[in-house]
Amino acid sequence: MTVKLSISVPDDVAAYLQSRGNASAAVTEAVRRVLPDARRARQRAAAHAFGEFLRSRTPEQADAARDLIESSNDIALRDAEW
């Protein structure tokens, strides 16, 4: 599926795209090169935030979370034969 977009770009970018045979392909190629980097940056930021959250918990909070996870696993695995 494709979507038609109308965008404004600086003059130098417009000149480059006009020089290409297929401007849509040029834009798609450039954006796809950037997407993995942006995704990795979001993942790193999320991992950092989660690490900060884990470090800020008190021992009591960590124990309570561990108990909750173990209880949830026991419920989920009830009558399961492994």
PDB file of C-alpha atoms in Angstrom:
ATOM      1  CA  MET A   1       0.000   0.000   0.000  1.00  0.00           C
ATOM      2  CA  THR A   2       1.216   3.526  -0.688  1.00  0.00           C
ATOM      3  CA  VAL A   3       0.110   6.924   0.570  1.00  0.00           C
ATOM      4  CA  LYS A   4       0.456  10.146  -1.377  1.00  0.00           C
ATOM      5  CA  LEU A   5       2.007  12.957   0.686  1.00  0.00           C
ATOM      6  CA  SER A   6       2.681  16.577  -0.060  1.00  0.00           C
ATOM      7  CA  ILE A   7       5.754  17.947   1.726  1.00  0.00           C
ATOM      8  CA  SER A   8       7.901  21.069   1.696  1.00  0.00           C
ATOM      9  CA  VAL A   9      11.671  20.614   1.508  1.00  0.00           C
ATOM     10  CA  PRO A  10      14.652  22.979   1.314  1.00  0.00           C
ATOM     11  CA  ASP A  11      15.807  24.057  -2.151  1.00  0.00           C
ATOM     12  CA  ASP A  12      18.857  21.799  -2.230  1.00  0.00           C
ATOM     13  CA  VAL A  13      16.773  18.744  -1.331  1.00  0.00           C
ATOM     14  CA  ALA A  14      14.173  19.670  -3.940  1.00  0.00           C
ATOM     15  CA  ALA A  15      16.869  19.993  -6.603  1.00  0.00           C
ATOM     16  CA  TYR A  16      18.278  16.594  -5.687  1.00  0.00           C
ATOM     17  CA  LEU A  17      14.858  14.934  -5.776  1.00  0.00           C
ATOM     18  CA  GLN A  18      14.034  16.566  -9.102  1.00  0.00           C
ATOM     19  CA  SER A  19      17.292  15.226 -10.544  1.00  0.00           C
ATOM     20  CA  ARG A  20      16.329  11.688  -9.580  1.00  0.00           C
ATOM     21  CA  GLY A  21      14.152   9.665 -11.918  1.00  0.00           C
ATOM     22  CA  ASN A  22      11.870   8.573  -9.088  1.00  0.00           C
ATOM     23  CA  ALA A  23      11.655  11.037  -6.184  1.00  0.00           C
ATOM     24  CA  SER A  24       9.411   8.709  -4.172  1.00  0.00           C
ATOM     25  CA  ALA A  25      12.012   5.940  -4.309  1.00  0.00           C
ATOM     26  CA  ALA A  26      14.775   8.356  -3.262  1.00  0.00           C
ATOM     27  CA  VAL A  27      12.773   9.594  -0.273  1.00  0.00           C
ATOM     28  CA  THR A  28      11.763   6.068   0.739  1.00  0.00           C
ATOM     29  CA  GLU A  29      15.381   4.868   0.578  1.00  0.00           C
ATOM     30  CA  ALA A  30      16.629   7.795   2.686  1.00  0.00           C
ATOM     31  CA  VAL A  31      13.914   7.450   5.338  1.00  0.00           C
ATOM     32  CA  ARG A  32      14.415   3.689   5.634  1.00  0.00           C
ATOM     33  CA  ARG A  33      18.111   4.275   6.349  1.00  0.00           C
ATOM     34  CA  VAL A  34      17.144   6.521   9.286  1.00  0.00           C
ATOM     35  CA  LEU A  35      14.369   4.360  10.784  1.00  0.00           C
ATOM     36  CA  PRO A  36      16.588   1.711  12.452  1.00  0.00           C
ATOM     37  CA  ASP A  37      18.665   4.394  14.193  1.00  0.00           C
ATOM     38  CA  ALA A  38      15.574   6.125  15.551  1.00  0.00           C
ATOM     39  CA  ARG A  39      14.177   2.807  16.760  1.00  0.00           C
ATOM     40  CA  ARG A  40      17.434   1.911  18.509  1.00  0.00           C
ATOM     41  CA  ALA A  41      17.518   5.340  20.169  1.00  0.00           C
ATOM     42  CA  ARG A  42      13.963   4.846  21.501  1.00  0.00           C
ATOM     43  CA  GLN A  43      14.857   1.358  22.742  1.00  0.00           C
ATOM     44  CA  ARG A  44      17.982   2.650  24.505  1.00  0.00           C
ATOM     45  CA  ALA A  45      15.976   5.429  26.155  1.00  0.00           C
ATOM     46  CA  ALA A  46      13.300   2.976  27.297  1.00  0.00           C
ATOM     47  CA  ALA A  47      15.911   0.553  28.665  1.00  0.00           C
ATOM     48  CA  HIS A  48      17.642   3.393  30.502  1.00  0.00           C
ATOM     49  CA  ALA A  49      14.343   4.566  32.024  1.00  0.00           C
ATOM     50  CA  PHE A  50      13.478   1.017  33.100  1.00  0.00           C
ATOM     51  CA  GLY A  51      16.917   0.592  34.666  1.00  0.00           C
ATOM     52  CA  GLU A  52      16.452   3.840  36.580  1.00  0.00           C
ATOM     53  CA  PHE A  53      13.039   2.629  37.765  1.00  0.00           C
ATOM     54  CA  LEU A  54      14.504  -0.680  38.973  1.00  0.00           C
ATOM     55  CA  ARG A  55      17.356   1.074  40.805  1.00  0.00           C
ATOM     56  CA  SER A  56      14.949   3.449  42.554  1.00  0.00           C
ATOM     57  CA  ARG A  57      12.846   0.677  44.118  1.00  0.00           C
ATOM     58  CA  THR A  58      13.198  -0.135  47.784  1.00  0.00           C
ATOM     59  CA  PRO A  59      14.043  -3.728  48.774  1.00  0.00           C
ATOM     60  CA  GLU A  60      10.448  -4.125  49.963  1.00  0.00           C
ATOM     61  CA  GLN A  61       9.094  -3.027  46.579  1.00  0.00           C
ATOM     62  CA  ALA A  62      11.438  -5.407  44.782  1.00  0.00           C
ATOM     63  CA  ASP A  63      10.345  -8.297  47.021  1.00  0.00           C
ATOM     64  CA  ALA A  64       6.672  -7.463  46.442  1.00  0.00           C
ATOM     65  CA  ALA A  65       7.203  -7.384  42.672  1.00  0.00           C
ATOM     66  CA  ARG A  66       9.030 -10.729  42.792  1.00  0.00           C
ATOM     67  CA  ASP A  67       6.195 -12.257  44.835  1.00  0.00           C
ATOM     68  CA  LEU A  68       3.626 -10.948  42.363  1.00  0.00           C
ATOM     69  CA  ILE A  69       5.514 -12.392  39.399  1.00  0.00           C
ATOM     70  CA  GLU A  70       5.894 -15.773  41.086  1.00  0.00           C
ATOM     71  CA  SER A  71       2.193 -15.853  42.011  1.00  0.00           C
ATOM     72  CA  SER A  72       1.209 -14.919  38.455  1.00  0.00           C
ATOM     73  CA  ASN A  73       3.448 -17.646  37.076  1.00  0.00           C
ATOM     74  CA  ASP A  74       1.929 -20.192  39.473  1.00  0.00           C
ATOM     75  CA  ILE A  75      -1.573 -19.233  38.342  1.00  0.00           C
ATOM     76  CA  ALA A  76      -0.632 -19.282  34.663  1.00  0.00           C
ATOM     77  CA  LEU A  77       1.088 -22.658  34.925  1.00  0.00           C
ATOM     78  CA  ARG A  78      -1.507 -24.357  37.122  1.00  0.00           C
ATOM     79  CA  ASP A  79      -2.205 -27.861  35.855  1.00  0.00           C
ATOM     80  CA  ALA A  80       0.458 -27.464  33.196  1.00  0.00           C
ATOM     81  CA  GLU A  81       2.639 -30.502  32.757  1.00  0.00           C
ATOM     82  CA  TRP A  82       6.082 -29.705  31.492  1.00  0.00           C
TER      83      TRP A  82
END
